[in-house]
Coordinates of C-alpha atoms and ligand atoms in Angstrom, one line a residue:
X1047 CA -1.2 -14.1 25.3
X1048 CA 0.8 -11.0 24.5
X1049 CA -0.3 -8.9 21.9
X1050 CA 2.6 -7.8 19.0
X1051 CA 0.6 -4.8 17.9
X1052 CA -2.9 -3.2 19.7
X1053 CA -5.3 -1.0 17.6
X1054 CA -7.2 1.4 19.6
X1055 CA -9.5 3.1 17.1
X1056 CA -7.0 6.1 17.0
X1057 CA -3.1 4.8 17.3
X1058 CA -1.7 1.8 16.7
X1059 CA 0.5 0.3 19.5
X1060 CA 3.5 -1.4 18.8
X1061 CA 5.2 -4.3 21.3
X1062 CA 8.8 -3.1 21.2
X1063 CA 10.3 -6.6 20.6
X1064 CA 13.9 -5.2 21.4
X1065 CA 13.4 -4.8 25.0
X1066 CA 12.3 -8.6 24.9
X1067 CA 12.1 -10.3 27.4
X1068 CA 13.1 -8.0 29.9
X1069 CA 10.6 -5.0 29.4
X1070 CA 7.1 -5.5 28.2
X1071 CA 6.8 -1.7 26.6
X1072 CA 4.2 -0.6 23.9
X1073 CA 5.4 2.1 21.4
X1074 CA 2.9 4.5 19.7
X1075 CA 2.7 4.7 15.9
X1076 CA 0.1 8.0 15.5
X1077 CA 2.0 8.7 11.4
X1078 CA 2.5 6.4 8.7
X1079 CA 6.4 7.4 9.4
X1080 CA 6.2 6.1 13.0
X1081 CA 5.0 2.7 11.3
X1082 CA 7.3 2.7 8.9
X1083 CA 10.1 3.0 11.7
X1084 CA 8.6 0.7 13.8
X1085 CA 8.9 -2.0 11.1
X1086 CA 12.7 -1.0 10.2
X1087 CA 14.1 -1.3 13.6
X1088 CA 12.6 -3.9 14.3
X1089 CA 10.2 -3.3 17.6
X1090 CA 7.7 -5.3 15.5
X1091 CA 9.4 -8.0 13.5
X1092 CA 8.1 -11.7 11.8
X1093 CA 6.8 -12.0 8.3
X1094 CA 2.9 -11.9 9.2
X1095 CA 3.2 -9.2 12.0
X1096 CA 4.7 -6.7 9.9
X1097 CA 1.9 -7.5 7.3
X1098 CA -0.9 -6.8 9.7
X1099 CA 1.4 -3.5 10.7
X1100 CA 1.6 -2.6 7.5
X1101 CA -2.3 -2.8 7.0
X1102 CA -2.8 -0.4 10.2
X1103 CA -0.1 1.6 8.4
X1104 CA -2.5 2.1 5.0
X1105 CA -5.2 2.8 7.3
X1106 CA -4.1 5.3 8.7
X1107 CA -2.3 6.9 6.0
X1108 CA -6.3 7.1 4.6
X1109 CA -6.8 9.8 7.4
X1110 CA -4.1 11.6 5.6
X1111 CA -6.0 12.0 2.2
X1112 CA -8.6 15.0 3.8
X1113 CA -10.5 17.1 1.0
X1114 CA -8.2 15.4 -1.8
X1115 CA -9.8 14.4 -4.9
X1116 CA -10.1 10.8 -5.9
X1117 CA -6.5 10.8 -8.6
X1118 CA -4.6 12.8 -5.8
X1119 CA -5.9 10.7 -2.6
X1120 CA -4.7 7.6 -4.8
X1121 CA -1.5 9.1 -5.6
X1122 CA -1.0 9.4 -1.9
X1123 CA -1.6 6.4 -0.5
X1124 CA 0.4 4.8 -3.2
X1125 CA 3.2 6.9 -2.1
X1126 CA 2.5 5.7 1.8
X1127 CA 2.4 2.3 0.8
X1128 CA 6.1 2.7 -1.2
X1129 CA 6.8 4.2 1.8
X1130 CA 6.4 0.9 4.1
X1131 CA 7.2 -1.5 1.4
X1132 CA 10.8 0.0 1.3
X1133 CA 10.9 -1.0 5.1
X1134 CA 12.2 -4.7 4.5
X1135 CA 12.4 -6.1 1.6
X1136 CA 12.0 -10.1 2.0
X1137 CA 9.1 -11.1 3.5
X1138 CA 6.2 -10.7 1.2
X1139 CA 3.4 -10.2 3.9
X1140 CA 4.3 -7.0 3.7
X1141 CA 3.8 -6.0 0.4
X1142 CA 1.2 -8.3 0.0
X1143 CA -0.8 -6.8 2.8
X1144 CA -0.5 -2.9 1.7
X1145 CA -1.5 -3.9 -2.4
X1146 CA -4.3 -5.6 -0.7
X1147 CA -5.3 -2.6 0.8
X1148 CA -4.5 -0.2 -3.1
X1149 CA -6.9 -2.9 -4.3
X1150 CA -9.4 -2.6 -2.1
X1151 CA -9.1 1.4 -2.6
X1152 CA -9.9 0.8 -6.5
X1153 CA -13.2 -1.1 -5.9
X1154 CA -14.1 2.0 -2.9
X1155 CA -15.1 5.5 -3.3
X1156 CA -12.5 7.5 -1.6
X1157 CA -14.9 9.2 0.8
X1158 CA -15.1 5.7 2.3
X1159 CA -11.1 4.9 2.6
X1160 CA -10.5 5.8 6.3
X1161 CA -13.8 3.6 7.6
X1162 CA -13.0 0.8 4.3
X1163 CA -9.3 0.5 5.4
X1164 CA -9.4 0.3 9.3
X1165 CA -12.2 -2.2 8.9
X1166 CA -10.1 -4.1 6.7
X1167 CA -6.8 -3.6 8.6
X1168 CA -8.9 -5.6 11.6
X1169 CA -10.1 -8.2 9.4
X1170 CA -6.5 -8.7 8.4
X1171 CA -5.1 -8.9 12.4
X1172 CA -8.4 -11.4 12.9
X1173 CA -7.7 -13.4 10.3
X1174 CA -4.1 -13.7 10.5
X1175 CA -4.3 -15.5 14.1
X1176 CA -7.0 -17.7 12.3
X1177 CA -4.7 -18.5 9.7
X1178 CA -2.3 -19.3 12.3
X1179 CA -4.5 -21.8 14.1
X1180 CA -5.3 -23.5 10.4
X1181 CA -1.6 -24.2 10.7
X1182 CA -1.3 -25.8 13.4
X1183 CA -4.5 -27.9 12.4
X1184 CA -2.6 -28.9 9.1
X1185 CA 0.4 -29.9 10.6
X1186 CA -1.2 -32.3 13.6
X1187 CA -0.2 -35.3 10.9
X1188 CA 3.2 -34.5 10.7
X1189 CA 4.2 -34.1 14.8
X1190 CA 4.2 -37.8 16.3
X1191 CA 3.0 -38.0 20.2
X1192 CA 6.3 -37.7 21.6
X1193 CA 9.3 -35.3 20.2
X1194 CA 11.5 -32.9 20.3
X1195 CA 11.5 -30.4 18.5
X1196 CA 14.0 -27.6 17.1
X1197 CA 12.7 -24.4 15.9
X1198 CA 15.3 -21.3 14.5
X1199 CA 14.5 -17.7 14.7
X1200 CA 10.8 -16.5 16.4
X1201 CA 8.2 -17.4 14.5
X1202 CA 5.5 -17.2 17.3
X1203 CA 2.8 -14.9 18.7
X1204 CA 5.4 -12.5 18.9
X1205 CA 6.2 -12.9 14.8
X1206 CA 2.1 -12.8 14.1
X1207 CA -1.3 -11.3 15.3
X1208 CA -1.2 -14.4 17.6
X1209 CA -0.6 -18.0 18.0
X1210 CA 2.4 -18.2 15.7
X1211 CA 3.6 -20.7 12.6
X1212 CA 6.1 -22.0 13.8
X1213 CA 5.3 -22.2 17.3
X1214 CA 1.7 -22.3 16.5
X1215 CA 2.4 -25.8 15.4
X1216 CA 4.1 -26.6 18.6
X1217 CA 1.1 -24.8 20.5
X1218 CA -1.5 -27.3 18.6
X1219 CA 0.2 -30.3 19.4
X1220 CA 1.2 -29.2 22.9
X1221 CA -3.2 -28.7 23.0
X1222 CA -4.1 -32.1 21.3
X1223 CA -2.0 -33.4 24.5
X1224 CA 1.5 -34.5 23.0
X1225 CA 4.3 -34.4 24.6
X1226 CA 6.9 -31.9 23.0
X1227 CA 10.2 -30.6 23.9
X1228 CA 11.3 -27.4 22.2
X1229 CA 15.1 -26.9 21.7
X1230 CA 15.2 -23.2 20.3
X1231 CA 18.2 -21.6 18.4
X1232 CA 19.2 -18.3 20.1
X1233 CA 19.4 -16.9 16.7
X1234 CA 22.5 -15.2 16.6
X1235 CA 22.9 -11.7 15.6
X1236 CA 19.5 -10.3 17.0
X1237 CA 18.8 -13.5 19.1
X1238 CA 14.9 -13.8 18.5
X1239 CA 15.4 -17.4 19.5
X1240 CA 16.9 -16.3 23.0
X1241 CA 15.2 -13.3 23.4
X1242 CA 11.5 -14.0 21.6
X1243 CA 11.1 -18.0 21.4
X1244 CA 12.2 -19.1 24.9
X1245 CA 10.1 -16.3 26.4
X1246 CA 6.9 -16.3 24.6
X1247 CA 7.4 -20.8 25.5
X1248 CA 7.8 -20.0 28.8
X1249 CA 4.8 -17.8 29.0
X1250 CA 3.0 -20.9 28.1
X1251 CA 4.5 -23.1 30.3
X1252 CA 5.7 -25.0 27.2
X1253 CA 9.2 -27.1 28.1
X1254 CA 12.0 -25.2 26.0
X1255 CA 15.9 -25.4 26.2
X1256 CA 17.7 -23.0 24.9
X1257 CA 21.1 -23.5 22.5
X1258 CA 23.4 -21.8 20.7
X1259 CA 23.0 -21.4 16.4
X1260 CA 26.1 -23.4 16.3
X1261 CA 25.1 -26.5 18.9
X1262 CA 21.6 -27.8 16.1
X1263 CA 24.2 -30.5 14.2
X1264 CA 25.5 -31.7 16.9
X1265 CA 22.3 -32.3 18.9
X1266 CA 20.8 -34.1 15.7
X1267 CA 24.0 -36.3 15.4
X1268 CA 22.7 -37.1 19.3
X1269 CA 19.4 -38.2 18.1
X1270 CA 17.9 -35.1 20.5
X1271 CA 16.2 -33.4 17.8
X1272 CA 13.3 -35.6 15.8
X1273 CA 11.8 -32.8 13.9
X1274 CA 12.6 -29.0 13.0
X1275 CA 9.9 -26.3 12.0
X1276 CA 10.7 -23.1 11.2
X1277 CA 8.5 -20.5 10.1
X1278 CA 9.2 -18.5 6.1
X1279 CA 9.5 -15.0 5.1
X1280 CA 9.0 -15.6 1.3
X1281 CA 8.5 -19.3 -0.6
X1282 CA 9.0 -18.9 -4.1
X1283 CA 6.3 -21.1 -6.3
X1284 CA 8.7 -24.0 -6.9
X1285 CA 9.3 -24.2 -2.6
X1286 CA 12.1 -22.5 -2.3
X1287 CA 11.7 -20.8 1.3
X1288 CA 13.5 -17.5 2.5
X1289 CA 13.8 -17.6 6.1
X1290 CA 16.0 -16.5 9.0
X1291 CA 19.7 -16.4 8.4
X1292 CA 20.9 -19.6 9.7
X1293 CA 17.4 -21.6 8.5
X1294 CA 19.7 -23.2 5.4
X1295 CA 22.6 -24.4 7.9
X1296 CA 19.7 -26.0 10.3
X1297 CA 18.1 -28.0 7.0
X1298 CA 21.4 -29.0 5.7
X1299 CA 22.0 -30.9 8.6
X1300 CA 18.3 -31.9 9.1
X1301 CA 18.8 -33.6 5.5
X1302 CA 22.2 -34.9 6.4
X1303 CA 20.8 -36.8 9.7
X1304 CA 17.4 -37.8 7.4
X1305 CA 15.2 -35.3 10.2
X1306 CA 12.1 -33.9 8.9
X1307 CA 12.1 -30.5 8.1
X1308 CA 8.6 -28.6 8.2
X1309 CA 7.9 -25.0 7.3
X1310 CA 5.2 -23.4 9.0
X1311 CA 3.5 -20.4 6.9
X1312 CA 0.2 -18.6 5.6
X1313 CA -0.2 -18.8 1.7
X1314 CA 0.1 -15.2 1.7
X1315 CA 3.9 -16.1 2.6
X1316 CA 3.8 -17.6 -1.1
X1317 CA 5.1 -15.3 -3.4
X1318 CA 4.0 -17.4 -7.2
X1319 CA 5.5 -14.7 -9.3
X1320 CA 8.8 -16.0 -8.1
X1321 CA 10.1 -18.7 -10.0
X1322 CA 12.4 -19.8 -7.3
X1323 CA 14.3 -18.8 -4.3
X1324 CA 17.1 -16.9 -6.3
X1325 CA 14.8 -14.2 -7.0
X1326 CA 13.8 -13.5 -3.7
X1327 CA 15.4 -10.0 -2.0
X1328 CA 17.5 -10.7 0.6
X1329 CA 17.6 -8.1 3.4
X1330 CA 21.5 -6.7 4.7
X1331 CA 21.4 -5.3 7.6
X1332 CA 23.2 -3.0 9.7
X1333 CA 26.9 -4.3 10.9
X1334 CA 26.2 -3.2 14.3
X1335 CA 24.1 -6.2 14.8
X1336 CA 26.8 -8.4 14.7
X1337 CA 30.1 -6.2 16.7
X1338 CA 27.2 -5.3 19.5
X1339 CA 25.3 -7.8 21.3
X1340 CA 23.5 -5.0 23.7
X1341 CA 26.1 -2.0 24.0
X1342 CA 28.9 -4.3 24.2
X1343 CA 31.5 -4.3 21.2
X1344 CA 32.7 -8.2 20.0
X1345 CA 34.5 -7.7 17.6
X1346 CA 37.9 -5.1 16.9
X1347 CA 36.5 -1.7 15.9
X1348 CA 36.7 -1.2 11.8
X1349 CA 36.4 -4.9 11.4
X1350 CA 34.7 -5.7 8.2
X1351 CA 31.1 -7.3 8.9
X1352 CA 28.3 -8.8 6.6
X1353 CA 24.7 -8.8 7.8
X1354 CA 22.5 -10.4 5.4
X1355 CA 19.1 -11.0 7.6
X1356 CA 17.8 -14.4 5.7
X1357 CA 18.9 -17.0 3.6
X1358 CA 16.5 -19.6 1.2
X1359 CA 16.5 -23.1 1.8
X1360 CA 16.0 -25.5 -1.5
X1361 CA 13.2 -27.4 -1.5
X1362 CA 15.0 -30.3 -1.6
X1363 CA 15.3 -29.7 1.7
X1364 CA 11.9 -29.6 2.9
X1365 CA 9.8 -32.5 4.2
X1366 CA 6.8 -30.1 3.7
X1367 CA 5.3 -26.5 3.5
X1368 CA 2.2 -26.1 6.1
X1369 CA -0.1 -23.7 5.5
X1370 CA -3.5 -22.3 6.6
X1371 CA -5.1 -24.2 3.2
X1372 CA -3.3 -27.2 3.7
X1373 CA -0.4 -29.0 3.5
X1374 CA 2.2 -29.8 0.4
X1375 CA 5.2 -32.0 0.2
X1376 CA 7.1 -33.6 -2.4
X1377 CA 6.2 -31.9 -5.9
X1378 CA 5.9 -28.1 -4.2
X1379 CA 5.2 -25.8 -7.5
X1380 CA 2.1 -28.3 -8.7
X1381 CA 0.8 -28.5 -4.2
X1382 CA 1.2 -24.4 -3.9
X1383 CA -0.4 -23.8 -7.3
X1384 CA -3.3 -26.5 -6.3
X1385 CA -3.6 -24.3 -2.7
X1386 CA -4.1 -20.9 -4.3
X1387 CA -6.7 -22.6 -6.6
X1388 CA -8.9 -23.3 -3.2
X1389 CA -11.8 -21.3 -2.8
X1390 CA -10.6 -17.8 -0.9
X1391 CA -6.8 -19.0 -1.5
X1392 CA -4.9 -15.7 -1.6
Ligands
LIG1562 O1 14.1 -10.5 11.0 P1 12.8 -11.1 11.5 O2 12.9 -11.3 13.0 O3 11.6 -10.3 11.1 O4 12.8 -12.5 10.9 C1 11.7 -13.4 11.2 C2 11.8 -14.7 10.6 O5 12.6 -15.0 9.9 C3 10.6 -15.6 10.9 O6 11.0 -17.0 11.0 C4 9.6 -15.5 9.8 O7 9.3 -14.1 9.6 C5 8.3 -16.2 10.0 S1 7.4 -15.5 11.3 C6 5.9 -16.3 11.5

């Protein structure tokens, strides 16, 4: 299976996702700047794979520190890790993943930081494809032996240190010997669906047909579709889920044709300060996305153009939230709370 990001002691290397699926290119991120960048435009992209980037990134900012004394080596790495927060604001991973590693520096001498962080920064990649594969254990209950299944955005191997949410789902029930049919929204404007899903499927031999954003209601109204999952950047503590842009449209009309609609995430996706969905930062992005599709202008030059990169889905609309502790459906703030109470929930 590809891997999204490759630590070699040294430099982390970056999969540029934007020359998907044509090139398979790795990009090398020697500064935390060249991590930071790689996580703003997008060659690494997905909430749990810019986590585990952004844990490589605090690790190597703790090279940076040299003879620094412990208030001034602290005052740095916080400083690095505003630095990569301020990348993308809506998926939590991120900021959960470099406040992991601030806390970890608290309970550490700094003379231990640089050996303390890359250490942990591994554990983190490890245990993020674990997670992954706890996911698609929790969800085997909710994918029937035969269906079809329709899945927005990338949330794969490509959007994790492996395996995938989303499509990690899809991979365990493909494994326990189901037979599944992915139909995967291209994803319009940067067309992870096209570019990431239907690629990294096909890798696996795993049957996909691709469609366009706009064609989901209609194949539902078919009967085509008997299940959606999509993977979250953010779920607020009452279930509220931030997700691709487009992820609200799909559940609307999940709801509408009475289709279950799963969400595939880690509990460190699960933002409980966050009353609900409302409060969760919504990424705009660059108008370019949407006038371009390569080098090729769509759209009249000057045109006006919104960009916002996710949208939240009510819980109202979810069948259920999967996670690596388990799964919760119908009252979601008293299931998330019960998950984080778990043993090693974080
Ligand atoms: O803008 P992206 O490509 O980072 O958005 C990715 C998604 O919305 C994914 O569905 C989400 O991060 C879950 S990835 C396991």
């Amino acid at each position: 299976m590809v891997e999204t990001v490759r630590w070699d002691g040294q430099i982390l290397w970056v999969l540029d996702q934007r020359r998907l699926p044509l090139d398979v290119v790795y990009c090398p991120c020697r500064t935390v700047e060249d991590v930071a960048r790689s996580i703003k435009d997008m060659l690494v992209r997905g909430a749990p794979a810019i986590g585990v980037t952004a844990a490589f990134g605090m690790a190597i900012a703790a090279r940076e520190i040299g003879g620094r004394a412990a208030a001034s080596a602290a005052g740095h790495l916080a400083s690095r890790a505003a630095l990569l927060e301020a990348t993308r604001p809506t998926a939590v991973n991120l900021a959960w993943a470099t406040r992991h590693m601030l806390d970890l520096c608290r309970k550490t001498s700094h003379e231990h930081w640089i050996e303390t962080l890359e250490a942990e920064a591994v554990r983190i990649y490890q245990d993020d494809i674990q997670r992954c594969r706890s996911i698609g254990a929790n969800a085997a209950h909710y994918i029937p032996e035969e269906a079809t299944i329709l899945t927005h955005c990338n949330a794969g191997a490509l959007a994790t240190a492996g395996y995938g949410t989303a499509l990690g789902v899809i991979r365990r029930a493909v494994e326990d010997g189901k037979r599944i049919r992915v139909f995967a929204d291209e994803t319009r404007p940067f067309l992870q669906g096209a570019r990431l899903t239907a690629w990294e499927l096909m890798q696996d031999g795993i049957d996909v047909t691709l469609i366009t954003d706009s064609m989901a209601a209609h194949f539902m109204a078919c009967r085509a579709i008997d299940l959606v999952v999509v993977g979250a950047d953010r779920i607020a503590s009452n279930g509220d889920t931030a997700n691709k842009i487009g992820t609200y449209g799909v559940a609307l009309a999940a709801h509408a044709h009475t289709i279950p609609f799963l969400v595939a995430a880690p509990l460190n996706t699960v933002d409980m300060s966050l009353q609900n969905g409302s409060e969760i930062p919504i990424e705009e992005r660059a108008g370019d996305e949407v006038v371009l599709i390569g080098n090729h202008r769509i759209a009249p030059p000057d045109v006006q153009v919104r960009n916002p990169a996710f949208d939240v889905t009510p819980h109202h609309l979810i069948t259920a939230i999967i996670t690596d502790k388990g799964a919760v459906a119908g009252d979601f703030s008293a299931g998330l709370r019960r998950l984080f109470q778990c043993p090693e929930s974080e």
